[in-house]
Amino acid sequence: SLWNLTIDNPPNQIRIAEAGGISVVMLAMTAHMGNTKMQERCCGALRTLACDNADIQIAIAAAGGIKMVVSAMRSHPREEGVQLQGCGALVNLGVNADNRILIAAAGGISVVVATMKAHIGSSDVQQQGCWALANLAFKNDTNQALILSEGGISAIVLAMKAHTGHLGVQERGGQALKFLGTNVEKQNALEAAS
């Protein structure tokens, strides 16, 4: 599968993207929206295609990949695999500043927060969810405010409390809280002033 061919293989990422792999994934997601395994695999393929490759991150967004990932996550809220790979795709796509805006506009922040609340027992989902929120909050005041209003801070804190022994959850949760901290201070100052 495309997913397996792109894991830790930058040359394959480029080959697959150049051969039209992004559009093939998008077609599969559209044609098989009700198929949980297909959505998980396609989100996983987009996740690995986007990893550390700015051009591919932009191409996936241009092809409608962000909306497809969010749609897959909304369509399969109880399926841990879809949620894990969906959050992972949003992590990698959210490295790009323009994609952060598109992810928020597509409802990605609310879907990540909902995923974290629904899958609190999964350390893997919590790590990817915290990481996604951290990337979406990075240097983006609008997203920071949206994460606050969607209950993102409580989701991050719950994740960190539920998985105290999981280094990845602690690191990514701490990173997300750090990026959100400046906005929390701004919000508290505004509330105190009014």
Tab-separated table of C-alpha atoms in Angstrom:
chain	number	residue	atom	x	y	z
A	1	SER	CA	0.000	0.000	0.000
A	2	LEU	CA	1.038	3.619	-0.449
A	3	TRP	CA	1.103	3.971	3.320
A	4	ASN	CA	3.785	1.308	3.753
A	5	LEU	CA	5.841	2.581	0.818
A	6	THR	CA	6.152	6.080	2.289
A	7	ILE	CA	7.013	5.299	5.919
A	8	ASP	CA	10.490	6.729	6.587
A	9	ASN	CA	11.187	6.827	2.847
A	10	PRO	CA	11.425	10.406	1.482
A	11	PRO	CA	12.342	9.311	-2.075
A	12	ASN	CA	9.185	7.180	-2.241
A	13	GLN	CA	7.113	10.074	-0.901
A	14	ILE	CA	8.236	12.185	-3.837
A	15	ARG	CA	7.826	9.385	-6.404
A	16	ILE	CA	4.304	8.606	-5.233
A	17	ALA	CA	3.259	12.261	-5.163
A	18	GLU	CA	4.709	12.857	-8.643
A	19	ALA	CA	2.941	9.745	-9.988
A	20	GLY	CA	-0.464	11.070	-8.858
A	21	GLY	CA	-0.653	9.174	-5.581
A	22	ILE	CA	-2.365	12.028	-3.753
A	23	SER	CA	-5.285	12.095	-6.170
A	24	VAL	CA	-5.578	8.287	-6.020
A	25	VAL	CA	-5.846	8.461	-2.229
A	26	MET	CA	-8.456	11.223	-2.498
A	27	LEU	CA	-10.526	9.169	-4.967
A	28	ALA	CA	-10.376	6.114	-2.691
A	29	MET	CA	-11.478	8.160	0.313
A	30	THR	CA	-14.385	9.640	-1.631
A	31	ALA	CA	-15.513	6.322	-3.110
A	32	HIS	CA	-15.266	4.405	0.165
A	33	MET	CA	-16.244	6.924	2.856
A	34	GLY	CA	-18.198	4.248	4.749
A	35	ASN	CA	-15.302	1.775	4.836
A	36	THR	CA	-13.424	2.188	8.104
A	37	LYS	CA	-10.280	0.324	7.045
A	38	MET	CA	-10.046	2.268	3.786
A	39	GLN	CA	-10.337	5.585	5.645
A	40	GLU	CA	-7.703	4.511	8.172
A	41	ARG	CA	-5.292	3.440	5.430
A	42	CYS	CA	-5.880	6.566	3.359
A	43	CYS	CA	-5.399	8.865	6.361
A	44	GLY	CA	-2.221	6.889	7.121
A	45	ALA	CA	-1.025	7.327	3.537
A	46	LEU	CA	-1.625	11.084	3.677
A	47	ARG	CA	0.096	11.179	7.056
A	48	THR	CA	3.272	9.549	5.771
A	49	LEU	CA	3.223	11.371	2.423
A	50	ALA	CA	3.109	14.724	4.263
A	51	CYS	CA	5.854	13.876	6.747
A	52	ASP	CA	8.701	16.386	6.531
A	53	ASN	CA	7.868	17.435	2.958
A	54	ALA	CA	6.542	20.977	2.555
A	55	ASP	CA	5.713	20.605	-1.138
A	56	ILE	CA	3.625	17.498	-0.522
A	57	GLN	CA	1.892	19.131	2.466
A	58	ILE	CA	0.825	21.966	0.159
A	59	ALA	CA	-0.219	19.552	-2.603
A	60	ILE	CA	-2.372	17.490	-0.240
A	61	ALA	CA	-4.123	20.636	0.972
A	62	ALA	CA	-4.660	21.835	-2.605
A	63	ALA	CA	-6.201	18.463	-3.510
A	64	GLY	CA	-8.723	18.738	-0.664
A	65	GLY	CA	-6.893	16.323	1.607
A	66	ILE	CA	-7.452	18.332	4.769
A	67	LYS	CA	-11.219	18.297	4.294
A	68	MET	CA	-11.129	14.568	3.491
A	69	VAL	CA	-9.186	13.735	6.656
A	70	VAL	CA	-11.564	15.776	8.817
A	71	SER	CA	-14.537	14.177	7.068
A	72	ALA	CA	-13.157	10.675	7.660
A	73	MET	CA	-12.652	11.462	11.341
A	74	ARG	CA	-16.206	12.814	11.636
A	75	SER	CA	-17.663	9.818	9.793
A	76	HIS	CA	-15.885	7.246	11.994
A	77	PRO	CA	-15.673	8.828	15.480
A	78	ARG	CA	-15.542	5.519	17.367
A	79	GLU	CA	-12.842	3.937	15.191
A	80	GLU	CA	-9.529	4.371	16.961
A	81	GLY	CA	-7.458	3.604	13.850
A	82	VAL	CA	-9.150	6.299	11.780
A	83	GLN	CA	-8.781	8.798	14.621
A	84	LEU	CA	-5.112	7.927	15.187
A	85	GLN	CA	-4.165	8.208	11.521
A	86	GLY	CA	-6.382	11.262	11.031
A	87	CYS	CA	-4.735	13.093	13.922
A	88	GLY	CA	-1.340	12.004	12.585
A	89	ALA	CA	-2.180	13.393	9.149
A	90	LEU	CA	-3.243	16.695	10.726
A	91	VAL	CA	0.027	16.752	12.708
A	92	ASN	CA	2.085	16.550	9.528
A	93	LEU	CA	-0.150	18.804	7.455
A	94	GLY	CA	-0.268	21.342	10.316
A	95	VAL	CA	3.467	21.973	10.121
A	96	ASN	CA	2.665	24.336	7.245
A	97	ALA	CA	1.389	27.738	8.421
A	98	ASP	CA	-1.192	28.082	5.626
A	99	ASN	CA	-2.447	24.561	6.291
A	100	ARG	CA	-3.040	25.463	9.940
A	101	ILE	CA	-5.600	27.996	8.773
A	102	LEU	CA	-7.217	25.487	6.390
A	103	ILE	CA	-7.377	22.791	9.080
A	104	ALA	CA	-9.158	25.158	11.471
A	105	ALA	CA	-11.560	26.273	8.721
A	106	ALA	CA	-12.389	22.621	7.941
A	107	GLY	CA	-13.300	21.950	11.579
A	108	GLY	CA	-10.081	20.129	12.366
A	109	ILE	CA	-9.655	21.633	15.809
A	110	SER	CA	-13.083	20.553	17.019
A	111	VAL	CA	-12.648	17.062	15.564
A	112	VAL	CA	-9.252	16.617	17.279
A	113	VAL	CA	-10.658	17.754	20.640
A	114	ALA	CA	-13.669	15.423	20.226
A	115	THR	CA	-11.328	12.557	19.320
A	116	MET	CA	-9.224	13.125	22.413
A	117	LYS	CA	-12.318	13.096	24.631
A	118	ALA	CA	-13.747	9.964	22.986
A	119	HIS	CA	-10.480	7.978	23.025
A	120	ILE	CA	-9.012	9.020	26.383
A	121	GLY	CA	-7.800	5.442	27.005
A	122	SER	CA	-5.537	5.395	23.937
A	123	SER	CA	-2.121	6.889	24.626
A	124	ASP	CA	-1.339	6.846	20.900
A	125	VAL	CA	-4.432	8.886	20.029
A	126	GLN	CA	-3.727	11.264	22.924
A	127	GLN	CA	-0.146	11.814	21.783
A	128	GLN	CA	-1.199	12.542	18.202
A	129	GLY	CA	-4.090	14.736	19.387
A	130	CYS	CA	-1.831	16.815	21.643
A	131	TRP	CA	0.716	17.075	18.842
A	132	ALA	CA	-1.934	18.181	16.351
A	133	LEU	CA	-3.180	20.879	18.734
A	134	ALA	CA	0.405	21.998	19.386
A	135	ASN	CA	1.087	22.384	15.665
A	136	LEU	CA	-2.225	24.144	15.071
A	137	ALA	CA	-1.556	26.568	17.948
A	138	PHE	CA	2.011	27.391	16.902
A	139	LYS	CA	2.256	31.103	16.044
A	140	ASN	CA	-1.462	31.329	15.229
A	141	ASP	CA	-3.516	33.463	17.628
A	142	THR	CA	-6.790	32.657	15.865
A	143	ASN	CA	-6.252	28.915	16.217
A	144	GLN	CA	-5.145	29.353	19.813
A	145	ALA	CA	-8.413	31.129	20.612
A	146	LEU	CA	-10.396	28.417	18.816
A	147	ILE	CA	-8.587	25.653	20.701
A	148	LEU	CA	-9.455	27.440	23.953
A	149	SER	CA	-13.122	27.835	23.002
A	150	GLU	CA	-13.410	24.187	21.869
A	151	GLY	CA	-12.152	22.890	25.233
A	152	GLY	CA	-8.704	21.993	23.988
A	153	ILE	CA	-6.901	22.839	27.198
A	154	SER	CA	-9.065	20.493	29.258
A	155	ALA	CA	-8.577	17.746	26.639
A	156	ILE	CA	-4.804	18.182	26.801
A	157	VAL	CA	-4.745	18.212	30.607
A	158	LEU	CA	-6.978	15.122	30.774
A	159	ALA	CA	-4.661	13.332	28.339
A	160	MET	CA	-1.624	14.191	30.433
A	161	LYS	CA	-3.360	13.060	33.636
A	162	ALA	CA	-4.585	9.808	32.074
A	163	HIS	CA	-1.170	8.920	30.633
A	164	THR	CA	1.357	10.149	33.185
A	165	GLY	CA	3.811	7.389	32.256
A	166	HIS	CA	3.699	7.997	28.509
A	167	LEU	CA	6.576	10.258	27.505
A	168	GLY	CA	5.054	11.154	24.120
A	169	VAL	CA	1.782	12.360	25.644
A	170	GLN	CA	3.650	14.372	28.267
A	171	GLU	CA	6.006	15.970	25.735
A	172	ARG	CA	3.350	16.833	23.159
A	173	GLY	CA	0.834	17.917	25.795
A	174	GLY	CA	3.415	20.181	27.410
A	175	GLN	CA	4.321	21.617	24.016
A	176	ALA	CA	0.664	22.341	23.236
A	177	LEU	CA	0.137	24.036	26.605
A	178	LYS	CA	3.279	26.108	26.051
A	179	PHE	CA	2.023	27.356	22.680
A	180	LEU	CA	-1.410	28.032	24.159
A	181	GLY	CA	-0.010	29.761	27.252
A	182	THR	CA	0.460	33.137	25.653
A	183	ASN	CA	-3.136	33.178	24.457
A	184	VAL	CA	-4.439	32.092	27.867
A	185	GLU	CA	-2.623	35.059	29.381
A	186	LYS	CA	-4.181	37.368	26.772
A	187	GLN	CA	-7.653	35.952	27.425
A	188	ASN	CA	-7.271	36.319	31.214
A	189	ALA	CA	-6.086	39.904	30.785
A	190	LEU	CA	-9.064	40.706	28.566
A	191	GLU	CA	-11.510	39.116	31.015
A	192	ALA	CA	-9.951	41.021	33.919
A	193	ALA	CA	-10.208	44.262	31.965
A	194	SER	CA	-13.897	43.846	31.135
